[in-house]
Coordinates of C-alpha atoms and ligand atoms in Angstrom, one line a residue:
M1 CA 80.0 -47.7 3.3
K2 CA 76.1 -48.3 2.5
K3 CA 76.7 -52.2 2.4
E4 CA 78.3 -51.9 6.0
K5 CA 75.3 -50.1 7.1
H6 CA 73.2 -52.9 6.5
S7 CA 75.2 -56.0 7.2
E8 CA 75.7 -54.7 10.9
Y9 CA 72.6 -56.8 11.2
E10 CA 74.1 -60.1 11.1
I11 CA 74.1 -61.8 14.6
S12 CA 76.6 -64.1 13.1
K13 CA 79.2 -61.7 12.1
I14 CA 79.7 -60.5 15.8
G15 CA 83.3 -61.2 17.7
N16 CA 83.8 -63.9 19.7
Y17 CA 84.5 -63.5 23.7
S18 CA 86.5 -65.4 26.2
H19 CA 85.2 -66.8 29.0
G20 CA 86.7 -64.2 31.3
Q21 CA 84.7 -61.1 29.5
L22 CA 80.9 -63.3 29.5
F23 CA 81.2 -63.7 33.2
K24 CA 82.3 -60.1 33.6
W25 CA 79.4 -59.3 32.1
I26 CA 77.1 -61.4 33.3
W27 CA 78.6 -60.9 37.3
S28 CA 78.5 -57.3 36.7
D29 CA 74.8 -56.9 35.5
Y30 CA 72.8 -59.7 36.5
L31 CA 74.7 -61.2 39.3
K32 CA 76.1 -58.7 41.4
K33 CA 73.2 -57.5 43.1
Y34 CA 72.4 -60.9 44.6
K35 CA 75.9 -60.7 46.1
L36 CA 74.6 -61.5 49.9
L37 CA 72.0 -64.3 48.6
I38 CA 75.1 -65.7 47.0
I39 CA 77.3 -65.6 50.1
L40 CA 74.6 -67.1 51.9
V41 CA 74.2 -69.8 49.6
V42 CA 78.3 -70.1 49.1
L43 CA 77.8 -71.0 53.0
L44 CA 75.0 -73.3 53.0
M45 CA 76.9 -75.3 50.7
A46 CA 80.3 -75.4 52.4
V47 CA 77.5 -76.8 55.6
E48 CA 76.2 -79.2 53.2
G49 CA 79.3 -80.0 51.7
S50 CA 80.7 -81.1 54.8
T51 CA 78.3 -83.1 55.6
F52 CA 79.7 -85.8 53.5
G53 CA 83.2 -85.6 55.5
L54 CA 81.5 -86.0 58.6
L55 CA 79.2 -89.0 57.9
S56 CA 82.6 -91.1 56.3
Y57 CA 84.2 -89.9 59.7
F58 CA 81.2 -91.2 62.0
I59 CA 81.4 -95.0 60.3
E60 CA 84.7 -95.6 62.3
P61 CA 83.9 -95.3 65.5
M62 CA 80.3 -97.3 64.5
F63 CA 82.6 -100.2 63.3
D64 CA 85.1 -100.0 65.7
Q65 CA 83.4 -98.9 68.8
V66 CA 80.1 -100.3 69.1
F67 CA 80.3 -103.8 66.3
A68 CA 83.8 -104.7 67.5
K69 CA 84.1 -103.6 71.1
G70 CA 80.5 -103.9 72.0
D71 CA 80.8 -100.5 73.4
Y72 CA 76.4 -99.9 74.3
G73 CA 77.2 -95.7 75.3
A74 CA 78.9 -95.6 72.3
I75 CA 75.6 -96.7 70.6
K76 CA 74.2 -93.1 71.8
W77 CA 76.5 -90.7 70.3
V78 CA 77.3 -92.0 67.9
G79 CA 73.2 -92.2 66.7
F80 CA 72.8 -89.0 67.5
S81 CA 76.1 -87.3 65.6
V82 CA 75.0 -89.2 62.9
A83 CA 71.1 -88.0 62.7
G84 CA 71.9 -84.6 63.2
I85 CA 74.5 -84.8 60.3
F86 CA 71.4 -85.8 58.5
I87 CA 69.5 -82.9 59.5
L88 CA 71.9 -80.4 58.9
R89 CA 72.4 -81.8 55.6
A90 CA 68.4 -81.9 55.1
F91 CA 68.1 -77.9 56.1
S92 CA 71.3 -77.0 54.2
A93 CA 70.0 -78.8 51.2
F94 CA 66.6 -77.3 51.0
F95 CA 67.4 -73.8 51.5
N96 CA 70.5 -74.3 48.9
K97 CA 68.0 -75.2 46.1
L98 CA 65.4 -72.3 47.4
I99 CA 68.1 -69.8 46.7
T100 CA 69.6 -71.2 43.9
T101 CA 66.5 -71.2 42.2
Y102 CA 65.3 -68.1 43.1
I103 CA 68.7 -66.1 41.5
G104 CA 68.5 -68.6 38.6
Q105 CA 64.7 -68.0 37.4
N106 CA 65.6 -64.0 38.2
V107 CA 68.3 -64.3 36.2
I108 CA 67.7 -65.7 33.6
A109 CA 64.2 -63.8 33.6
T110 CA 65.7 -60.2 33.4
L111 CA 68.2 -61.5 30.3
Q112 CA 64.8 -62.4 28.8
K113 CA 63.5 -58.7 29.0
N114 CA 66.5 -57.0 28.5
L115 CA 66.8 -59.2 25.2
L116 CA 63.6 -58.1 24.1
S117 CA 63.4 -54.8 25.1
H118 CA 67.1 -54.5 23.0
L119 CA 65.4 -56.1 20.3
L120 CA 62.2 -54.0 20.1
T121 CA 65.0 -51.1 19.1
F122 CA 65.3 -52.6 16.0
N123 CA 64.6 -51.8 13.0
P124 CA 62.5 -54.2 10.8
T125 CA 65.4 -54.5 8.2
F126 CA 66.8 -56.7 11.0
F127 CA 63.9 -58.8 11.3
Q128 CA 64.0 -59.3 7.6
K129 CA 67.5 -60.7 8.2
N130 CA 66.9 -62.8 11.2
S131 CA 64.1 -65.0 11.3
P132 CA 61.3 -64.9 13.9
G133 CA 62.3 -68.4 14.9
S134 CA 66.0 -68.2 15.0
L135 CA 65.0 -65.5 17.6
I136 CA 62.3 -66.8 19.5
E137 CA 65.4 -69.5 19.8
R138 CA 67.3 -66.8 21.5
V139 CA 65.1 -65.3 23.5
R140 CA 63.6 -68.4 24.8
G141 CA 66.0 -71.4 24.0
D142 CA 69.4 -69.9 25.0
T143 CA 68.2 -68.7 28.3
A144 CA 66.6 -72.1 29.2
A145 CA 69.8 -73.6 28.3
I146 CA 71.6 -71.7 30.7
E147 CA 69.2 -72.3 33.3
R148 CA 69.4 -75.8 33.1
V149 CA 72.7 -75.9 33.7
W150 CA 73.2 -73.7 36.7
A151 CA 70.0 -75.6 38.2
T152 CA 71.7 -78.8 37.8
V153 CA 75.6 -78.3 37.7
L154 CA 77.1 -75.1 38.6
A155 CA 74.5 -73.9 41.7
G156 CA 75.6 -77.1 43.3
S157 CA 79.5 -76.7 42.3
F158 CA 80.7 -75.3 45.5
R159 CA 78.7 -77.9 47.8
D160 CA 80.1 -80.4 46.0
L161 CA 83.8 -79.0 46.1
I162 CA 83.6 -78.8 49.8
A163 CA 82.0 -82.5 49.7
V164 CA 85.2 -83.6 47.8
F165 CA 87.4 -81.6 50.2
S166 CA 86.5 -83.0 53.4
L167 CA 86.0 -86.3 52.1
V168 CA 89.5 -86.6 50.7
I169 CA 90.3 -84.8 54.4
V170 CA 89.3 -88.0 56.4
A171 CA 90.4 -90.5 53.9
I172 CA 94.0 -89.0 54.2
S173 CA 93.3 -88.7 57.9
I174 CA 93.2 -92.7 57.7
D175 CA 95.8 -93.6 55.8
P176 CA 97.8 -91.1 53.0
I177 CA 99.0 -94.2 51.2
W178 CA 95.2 -95.7 50.6
A179 CA 94.8 -92.2 49.4
L180 CA 97.6 -91.8 46.7
I181 CA 96.5 -95.0 45.7
A182 CA 93.1 -94.4 45.3
L183 CA 93.7 -91.6 43.7
L184 CA 96.9 -92.7 41.7
G185 CA 95.1 -92.0 37.6
A186 CA 93.5 -88.6 38.5
P187 CA 96.4 -87.0 36.7
L188 CA 95.1 -89.1 33.6
L189 CA 92.5 -87.3 33.3
V190 CA 93.6 -83.9 31.7
I191 CA 94.2 -85.3 28.1
P192 CA 91.0 -86.8 27.3
V193 CA 89.1 -83.7 29.4
F194 CA 90.9 -81.5 26.5
F195 CA 89.9 -83.0 24.1
L196 CA 86.3 -83.1 24.6
R197 CA 86.3 -79.5 25.7
V198 CA 87.0 -79.0 21.8
L199 CA 83.8 -81.4 21.1
I200 CA 81.6 -80.1 23.7
Q201 CA 82.0 -76.6 22.1
K202 CA 81.4 -77.1 18.7
T203 CA 78.6 -79.9 19.0
T204 CA 76.7 -77.3 21.5
R205 CA 77.1 -74.0 19.0
N206 CA 75.7 -76.8 16.3
S207 CA 73.3 -77.9 18.2
R208 CA 71.9 -74.4 19.3
S209 CA 71.9 -73.4 15.6
A210 CA 70.3 -76.5 14.5
A211 CA 67.9 -75.7 17.0
A212 CA 67.3 -71.8 16.0
D213 CA 66.9 -74.0 12.1
V214 CA 63.8 -75.7 14.1
A215 CA 61.8 -73.0 15.0
T216 CA 62.3 -70.9 12.3
R217 CA 60.9 -74.3 10.3
L218 CA 57.5 -74.5 12.8
D219 CA 57.3 -70.9 12.4
E220 CA 57.3 -71.0 8.7
I221 CA 54.7 -73.9 8.4
F222 CA 52.3 -72.4 11.1
H223 CA 52.1 -69.1 9.2
G224 CA 51.9 -70.0 6.3
I225 CA 49.6 -73.1 6.4
S226 CA 47.6 -71.8 3.5
S227 CA 50.0 -71.9 0.9
I228 CA 51.9 -74.4 2.0
K229 CA 48.6 -76.9 1.8
L230 CA 47.7 -74.9 -1.3
I231 CA 50.8 -75.9 -3.3
S232 CA 50.7 -79.4 -1.9
G233 CA 53.8 -78.8 0.1
E234 CA 53.5 -80.7 3.4
Q235 CA 56.1 -83.6 2.7
R236 CA 58.6 -81.2 1.0
E237 CA 57.9 -78.8 4.9
Y238 CA 58.0 -81.7 7.1
N239 CA 61.2 -83.2 5.2
K240 CA 62.9 -79.8 5.9
F241 CA 61.6 -79.6 9.5
S242 CA 62.8 -83.4 10.1
N243 CA 66.6 -82.9 8.3
R244 CA 67.1 -80.0 10.6
L245 CA 65.5 -82.0 13.5
E246 CA 68.2 -84.8 12.9
K247 CA 71.2 -82.1 12.9
F248 CA 69.9 -80.7 16.1
V249 CA 69.6 -84.7 18.0
K250 CA 73.0 -85.6 16.4
N251 CA 75.0 -82.8 18.1
S252 CA 73.1 -82.6 21.0
I253 CA 73.5 -86.3 21.6
F254 CA 77.4 -85.4 20.7
S255 CA 77.2 -83.1 22.9
E256 CA 76.4 -84.7 25.7
A257 CA 78.0 -87.4 25.2
G258 CA 81.5 -84.9 25.3
I259 CA 79.8 -84.3 28.9
A260 CA 79.0 -87.2 30.2
A261 CA 82.5 -88.8 28.9
V262 CA 84.4 -87.0 31.7
P263 CA 82.7 -88.5 34.8
S264 CA 82.9 -92.1 33.3
L265 CA 86.7 -91.6 33.0
M266 CA 86.4 -90.7 36.5
D267 CA 84.8 -94.1 37.2
I268 CA 87.2 -96.2 35.5
I269 CA 90.1 -94.6 37.3
A270 CA 88.3 -95.0 40.8
G271 CA 87.6 -98.4 40.2
I272 CA 91.1 -99.5 39.4
G273 CA 91.8 -97.1 42.5
F274 CA 89.7 -99.1 45.0
V275 CA 91.6 -102.8 43.3
G276 CA 94.8 -101.1 44.8
V277 CA 93.5 -99.9 47.9
L278 CA 91.5 -103.2 48.8
T279 CA 94.8 -105.3 47.9
Y280 CA 97.1 -103.2 50.0
G281 CA 94.7 -102.7 52.9
G282 CA 93.4 -106.0 52.8
Y283 CA 96.6 -107.5 54.0
Q284 CA 96.9 -104.7 56.6
I285 CA 93.6 -105.5 58.4
I286 CA 94.5 -109.4 58.2
E287 CA 97.8 -108.4 59.9
G288 CA 96.2 -106.2 62.4
T289 CA 98.1 -102.9 61.8
K290 CA 94.2 -101.2 60.8
T291 CA 90.7 -101.9 61.9
I292 CA 87.6 -102.9 59.8
G293 CA 86.5 -99.3 61.3
E294 CA 89.0 -97.4 59.3
F295 CA 88.5 -99.5 55.6
M296 CA 84.8 -99.1 56.3
S297 CA 85.5 -95.3 56.8
F298 CA 87.9 -95.1 54.1
F299 CA 85.3 -96.7 51.9
T300 CA 82.8 -94.9 52.6
A301 CA 84.5 -91.6 52.2
I302 CA 85.9 -92.6 48.4
A303 CA 82.2 -94.2 47.6
L304 CA 80.8 -90.7 48.3
L305 CA 83.4 -89.1 46.7
F306 CA 81.7 -90.4 43.2
E307 CA 78.8 -88.5 43.1
P308 CA 80.2 -85.2 43.8
V309 CA 83.2 -85.8 41.7
R310 CA 81.5 -87.0 38.8
R311 CA 79.2 -84.1 39.1
L312 CA 82.5 -81.9 38.9
G313 CA 83.6 -83.6 36.2
T314 CA 80.2 -82.5 34.0
I315 CA 81.5 -78.6 35.1
A316 CA 84.2 -78.3 32.7
G317 CA 81.6 -79.0 30.0
A318 CA 78.9 -77.1 31.1
W319 CA 81.1 -74.2 31.5
H320 CA 81.3 -74.3 27.6
A321 CA 77.8 -75.1 26.8
V322 CA 76.6 -72.5 28.9
F323 CA 79.9 -69.5 27.6
T324 CA 78.7 -70.5 23.9
N325 CA 75.1 -69.9 25.1
L326 CA 75.8 -66.9 26.6
E327 CA 78.2 -65.5 23.9
R328 CA 75.4 -66.1 21.2
L329 CA 72.8 -63.9 23.8
R330 CA 75.7 -61.2 24.3
N331 CA 76.5 -60.9 20.6
I332 CA 72.6 -59.8 20.2
F333 CA 73.4 -57.2 23.0
D334 CA 76.1 -55.7 20.6
L335 CA 74.2 -54.9 18.0
S336 CA 72.5 -51.7 18.0
T337 CA 69.9 -50.0 16.1
E338 CA 70.7 -46.9 14.0
I339 CA 67.6 -45.1 13.7
I340 CA 67.5 -43.8 17.1
S341 CA 66.0 -40.2 19.0
P342 CA 68.3 -37.4 19.1
E343 CA 69.5 -36.8 22.8
K344 CA 66.3 -35.8 25.3
N345 CA 67.1 -31.9 25.4
N346 CA 68.3 -32.0 21.7
S347 CA 65.2 -33.2 20.2
K348 CA 63.1 -30.3 18.4
K349 CA 59.1 -30.2 19.2
A350 CA 57.4 -30.1 15.4
D351 CA 54.2 -28.8 14.3
F352 CA 52.6 -31.5 12.3
T353 CA 50.4 -29.5 10.9
Q354 CA 52.9 -28.1 8.3
I355 CA 54.1 -29.0 5.4
I356 CA 55.7 -32.5 4.7
A357 CA 58.6 -32.2 2.1
F358 CA 60.9 -35.2 0.8
E359 CA 63.9 -33.6 -0.6
N360 CA 66.3 -35.6 -2.6
L361 CA 65.6 -39.1 -1.2
S362 CA 68.0 -41.4 -2.0
L363 CA 68.4 -45.5 -0.8
T364 CA 70.1 -48.6 -2.0
I365 CA 69.6 -51.7 -0.5
N366 CA 71.6 -54.6 -1.7
E367 CA 73.2 -52.3 -4.2
K368 CA 69.6 -52.0 -5.8
K369 CA 68.5 -48.5 -6.2
I370 CA 65.4 -48.5 -4.3
L371 CA 65.0 -44.8 -4.6
D372 CA 66.5 -41.8 -6.8
N373 CA 66.6 -38.3 -5.6
V374 CA 62.9 -38.2 -4.9
S375 CA 61.8 -35.0 -4.0
F376 CA 58.3 -33.5 -3.5
S377 CA 56.0 -31.5 -0.9
A378 CA 52.8 -32.8 0.9
F379 CA 50.2 -30.2 1.7
P380 CA 48.9 -29.8 5.0
G381 CA 45.1 -31.1 4.8
K382 CA 45.4 -31.8 1.4
T383 CA 45.7 -35.2 0.2
T384 CA 48.8 -36.3 -1.9
A385 CA 48.3 -39.8 -4.0
L386 CA 51.4 -41.8 -5.1
V387 CA 50.6 -44.1 -8.1
G388 CA 53.1 -46.2 -9.8
P389 CA 53.7 -50.0 -10.7
S390 CA 54.8 -52.7 -7.9
G391 CA 58.1 -52.2 -6.6
A392 CA 58.2 -48.6 -7.7
G393 CA 59.5 -47.4 -4.0
K394 CA 55.7 -46.2 -3.0
T395 CA 56.1 -48.2 0.0
T396 CA 59.3 -47.1 1.2
L397 CA 58.7 -43.7 1.3
F398 CA 55.9 -44.3 3.8
N399 CA 58.8 -46.4 5.9
L400 CA 61.4 -43.4 5.7
L401 CA 58.5 -41.1 6.9
G402 CA 57.8 -43.3 9.4
R403 CA 61.7 -43.9 10.2
L404 CA 61.4 -47.5 10.0
I405 CA 64.2 -46.8 7.5
D406 CA 66.2 -43.9 7.1
P407 CA 67.8 -42.6 3.8
D408 CA 71.5 -42.7 2.6
Q409 CA 70.9 -39.2 0.9
G410 CA 68.2 -36.5 1.6
N411 CA 65.9 -35.8 4.3
I412 CA 62.4 -35.4 5.2
S413 CA 60.7 -32.3 7.4
I414 CA 58.0 -31.4 8.7
G415 CA 57.2 -27.7 8.8
D416 CA 60.9 -26.8 8.8
I417 CA 62.3 -29.8 11.2
A418 CA 64.0 -32.6 9.7
I419 CA 62.3 -35.7 11.0
N420 CA 65.7 -37.4 12.0
Q421 CA 65.7 -33.9 14.8
M422 CA 62.6 -35.0 16.3
D423 CA 61.6 -37.2 19.0
L424 CA 61.2 -40.7 17.7
N425 CA 57.9 -41.5 19.5
D426 CA 56.6 -37.6 19.0
L427 CA 57.0 -38.4 15.7
R428 CA 54.9 -41.7 15.1
E429 CA 52.3 -40.5 17.6
N430 CA 51.4 -38.0 14.8
L431 CA 51.0 -40.7 12.4
S432 CA 48.5 -43.2 11.2
F433 CA 49.1 -45.7 9.0
V434 CA 46.6 -48.1 7.3
S435 CA 48.6 -50.3 5.3
Q436 CA 48.2 -53.6 3.0
D437 CA 48.4 -55.6 5.2
S438 CA 47.6 -54.0 8.1
W439 CA 48.7 -56.0 11.7
L440 CA 46.1 -57.2 14.0
F441 CA 47.1 -58.5 17.5
D442 CA 45.3 -62.0 18.9
E443 CA 43.3 -59.9 20.7
S444 CA 39.5 -58.5 20.6
I445 CA 38.2 -56.7 18.0
E446 CA 37.7 -53.7 20.4
E447 CA 41.0 -53.8 21.6
N448 CA 42.6 -54.2 17.9
I449 CA 40.8 -51.1 17.3
K450 CA 41.8 -49.2 20.3
V451 CA 45.6 -50.1 20.4
G452 CA 46.9 -46.5 19.0
N453 CA 44.5 -44.7 21.3
P454 CA 43.9 -46.6 24.8
N455 CA 42.2 -43.9 26.6
A456 CA 39.2 -43.3 24.1
S457 CA 36.0 -43.1 25.1
Q458 CA 33.3 -45.8 24.4
A459 CA 31.4 -43.2 22.6
E460 CA 34.9 -42.4 20.3
F461 CA 35.2 -46.3 19.6
Q462 CA 31.4 -46.5 18.5
D463 CA 31.7 -43.6 16.2
A464 CA 35.1 -44.9 14.4
V465 CA 33.4 -48.0 14.2
L466 CA 30.4 -46.6 12.2
A467 CA 32.7 -44.3 10.5
A468 CA 35.2 -47.1 9.2
N469 CA 31.8 -49.1 8.4
A470 CA 32.7 -51.9 10.2
H471 CA 29.7 -51.7 12.6
D472 CA 27.4 -54.3 10.5
F473 CA 30.1 -57.1 10.9
I474 CA 30.9 -56.5 14.4
E475 CA 27.3 -57.2 15.3
E476 CA 27.1 -60.6 13.5
M477 CA 29.9 -61.6 15.5
P478 CA 29.5 -64.1 18.1
K479 CA 30.7 -61.4 21.3
K480 CA 30.2 -58.9 18.9
E481 CA 33.5 -56.3 19.9
K482 CA 34.7 -58.3 22.3
T483 CA 34.8 -61.3 19.9
P484 CA 39.2 -62.6 19.2
V485 CA 40.7 -61.7 16.4
G486 CA 43.0 -64.8 16.3
P487 CA 46.4 -64.8 15.4
R488 CA 46.8 -62.1 13.0
G489 CA 43.5 -61.7 12.7
S490 CA 43.1 -65.0 11.1
N491 CA 39.0 -65.3 12.2
L492 CA 38.3 -62.3 9.7
S493 CA 38.4 -62.0 6.5
G494 CA 40.8 -59.5 4.3
G495 CA 38.4 -56.9 4.2
Q496 CA 37.0 -56.8 7.9
R497 CA 40.7 -56.9 9.1
Q498 CA 41.2 -54.0 6.5
R499 CA 38.3 -51.8 8.0
I500 CA 39.5 -52.6 11.7
A501 CA 42.8 -50.8 10.5
I502 CA 40.8 -48.0 9.5
A503 CA 38.5 -47.7 12.8
R504 CA 42.2 -47.7 14.6
A505 CA 43.0 -44.8 12.3
I506 CA 40.1 -42.9 12.8
L507 CA 40.2 -43.4 16.6
R508 CA 43.6 -42.2 16.5
D509 CA 43.5 -38.9 14.9
T510 CA 46.6 -37.7 13.9
P511 CA 47.6 -35.3 11.7
I512 CA 49.1 -36.7 9.3
L513 CA 47.4 -39.8 7.5
L514 CA 49.0 -42.7 5.4
L515 CA 47.0 -45.0 3.3
D516 CA 48.9 -47.5 1.5
E517 CA 46.2 -49.3 -0.6
P518 CA 43.9 -49.3 2.0
T519 CA 41.5 -50.8 0.1
S520 CA 42.9 -53.4 -1.6
A521 CA 41.3 -56.3 0.1
L522 CA 38.1 -55.4 -0.3
D523 CA 35.6 -56.0 -3.2
N524 CA 33.7 -53.2 -4.8
E525 CA 31.1 -52.9 -2.9
A526 CA 33.1 -52.4 0.4
E527 CA 35.6 -50.3 -1.0
K528 CA 33.0 -47.5 -2.1
Q529 CA 31.6 -47.5 1.3
I530 CA 35.0 -47.5 2.3
Q531 CA 36.0 -44.5 -0.1
N532 CA 33.4 -42.4 1.7
A533 CA 34.9 -43.2 5.4
L534 CA 38.1 -42.3 4.1
S535 CA 37.5 -39.0 2.7
S536 CA 35.6 -38.2 5.5
L537 CA 39.0 -39.2 7.8
S538 CA 41.3 -37.6 5.6
E539 CA 39.4 -33.9 5.7
G540 CA 41.8 -31.6 7.6
R541 CA 44.5 -34.0 7.9
T542 CA 48.0 -34.2 5.6
T543 CA 47.0 -37.4 4.0
L544 CA 49.3 -39.4 1.4
I545 CA 47.4 -42.2 0.1
I546 CA 48.9 -45.1 -2.2
A547 CA 46.7 -46.5 -4.5
H548 CA 46.2 -49.6 -6.9
N549 CA 44.0 -47.9 -8.9
I550 CA 43.2 -44.6 -10.2
S551 CA 39.9 -44.1 -9.8
A552 CA 40.3 -44.1 -5.7
I553 CA 42.7 -41.0 -6.1
K554 CA 41.3 -39.5 -9.2
N555 CA 40.6 -36.1 -6.9
A556 CA 43.5 -36.0 -4.9
N557 CA 45.0 -32.6 -5.0
K558 CA 48.4 -33.9 -6.0
I559 CA 49.3 -37.2 -7.7
I560 CA 53.0 -38.4 -7.6
V561 CA 53.9 -40.8 -10.2
L562 CA 56.9 -43.1 -9.4
N563 CA 58.4 -45.7 -11.4
S564 CA 61.7 -47.4 -10.5
G565 CA 62.6 -45.4 -7.8
K566 CA 61.9 -41.9 -9.6
I567 CA 59.4 -39.6 -9.8
V568 CA 58.0 -39.6 -13.2
G569 CA 55.3 -37.0 -13.3
Q570 CA 53.1 -34.8 -10.7
G571 CA 50.0 -32.8 -10.4
K572 CA 46.6 -33.4 -11.1
H573 CA 45.1 -36.7 -12.5
D574 CA 43.8 -34.5 -16.0
E575 CA 47.4 -32.7 -16.2
L576 CA 49.2 -36.6 -16.2
L577 CA 46.7 -37.9 -18.3
L578 CA 48.0 -35.7 -20.9
N579 CA 51.9 -35.4 -20.7
C580 CA 53.0 -38.6 -18.5
S581 CA 53.3 -41.7 -20.1
V582 CA 53.4 -44.0 -17.1
Y583 CA 50.2 -42.6 -15.4
Q584 CA 48.6 -43.3 -19.0
S585 CA 49.4 -46.8 -19.0
L586 CA 48.3 -47.3 -15.6
Y587 CA 45.3 -45.4 -16.6
Q588 CA 44.5 -48.0 -19.7
M589 CA 45.7 -51.6 -17.6
E590 CA 42.5 -50.1 -15.2
N591 CA 40.0 -49.1 -18.0
S592 CA 40.6 -51.5 -20.5
Ligands
LIG601 N1 64.1 -53.9 3.5 C1 64.2 -54.2 2.0 N2 65.4 -55.0 1.4 C2 65.3 -55.1 0.7 N3 64.9 -54.6 -0.3 C3 63.6 -53.9 0.0 C4 63.3 -53.9 1.3 N4 62.2 -52.9 0.9 C5 61.6 -52.6 -0.2 N5 62.9 -53.4 -0.9 C6 62.7 -53.3 -2.4 O1 62.3 -51.9 -2.9 C7 61.4 -52.2 -4.0 C8 60.5 -51.1 -3.7 O2 59.7 -51.6 -2.6 P1 58.0 -51.0 -2.2 O3 58.3 -49.4 -1.5 O4 57.6 -52.0 -1.3 O5 57.3 -51.0 -3.4 P2 56.0 -50.8 -3.7 O6 55.9 -49.5 -4.7 O7 55.1 -51.8 -4.6 O8 55.4 -50.3 -2.4 C9 61.1 -53.4 -4.6 O9 62.0 -53.8 -5.4 C10 61.7 -54.1 -2.8 O10 61.7 -55.5 -3.6
LIG602 MG1 53.6 -51.0 -1.9

């Protein structure tokens, strides 16, 4: 049962959809509200499409009335009619393009926004299972692929259909037998088109997943560039990248080839048809039963038929490509997070200044027991420290309190209220985290500090900076607190980043404070200074602190010793030194 819970996040394991289902989804959620515009655009397409037929129709009087008969009067009406057709086509084509682009871009943007807001509800486990690169590729790449096909193929398909229809009518009206000969080969297309469909589907899916791999590699390379250089891994990374890229190229080529093969087959069939018509029709013209104008008109109709038919030929393939992409998107929407707020009126208001009780917490991930029946309390306004070897489960306890993950058994309550009965935002707004690797945004120092409390006054901001001992280094920055910190804070040292995170927590001013090795990135000197800031910060707040060295938490009101997911001791420093062997060895290691 537990295993099931965690595999819910694997996008690839989600079911398949029929084209009808996907179309219904896109229509009702995205396209329906453009109903009127779509009707308008269909009408415009009908106008634009029928100009093809009209054009070929006017070739006949041009040859027979003007050229052959020498009728001066006909020059005027044929000329004006043809000009009118071109003007009609100009306007309808322009507004067509405008409206379809408007609809296409808006639908894709809405799709991307919905995807992101859905992805934002997922808990961190999802993002551990699915790499950032592959997710970026889904949000950006898959939607872009749909937009491309929409703009180049689908949006014009109705116009092409009407064009083909009107041209075929002109052709038949001139001579149904000629038309029959010209189009005789068409049924032969069915079999190759069927096989091509299978090829397109498979290669499109492969090329999208290879694109995701490529994005993942880039993401990893750019994030890990220092580590890659230090292990001389450039060549290895380059090779991995180029392998994935080659797979992408190969599949894209096959996919495009499949899509392009259909119109080419049509060309071949059309070419054969033309020879037939010329042979048969040529005799009739020589014998005088048909006019040159009729033949030219017919020829123009067939020639004009090529382009729209070729484009229509790509539609089947394009639809398949689009549905493959739609399915990948739909699969994300089908996933749902299990960490949710209770219904609005069912959620309970907690008093966050009350005791925090961790009760019988157990958690297993991938068959590994991370926490085993852990129970303890953190008293209001007091500092509770968590110590233990790396991997003992300390950070996991913080994640449970912030509901980044839920336990398999047991629960956490504040006052009398279990945290899963509280509104999720309400809970998180009352916690401040300072962690080993606090996240900085690619914005200015000031924005990064104010992120937890955007309404803070300038005076409060300055106080927080001073208390976090961040004032001096900020003053030395080229633009002071307006200095951008770079991606993930890469323009700052680890200690500077940590002080910004501390200032952020000070400014946030919440009743509960969670410190996860808050001074791990600092040198001794800076650590001492921060220690003061932290102890004044934790005053009057329920503080939980994870420390990598015991000297930092010696004075805590209570110390919990964790080892392999179990509590192996709790009490004050002096008591633990006497009766907890894990604590003793941690202490000895530090002081040897
Ligand atoms: N999301 C996760 N998926 C799989 N294993 C995890 C996850 N989070 C933590 N762990 C594992 O749980 C154990 C405890 O991790 P953690 O709480 O971070 O330890 P620490 O005491 O060092 O803070 C580790 O063995 C870690 O590998
Ligand atoms: Mg940890």
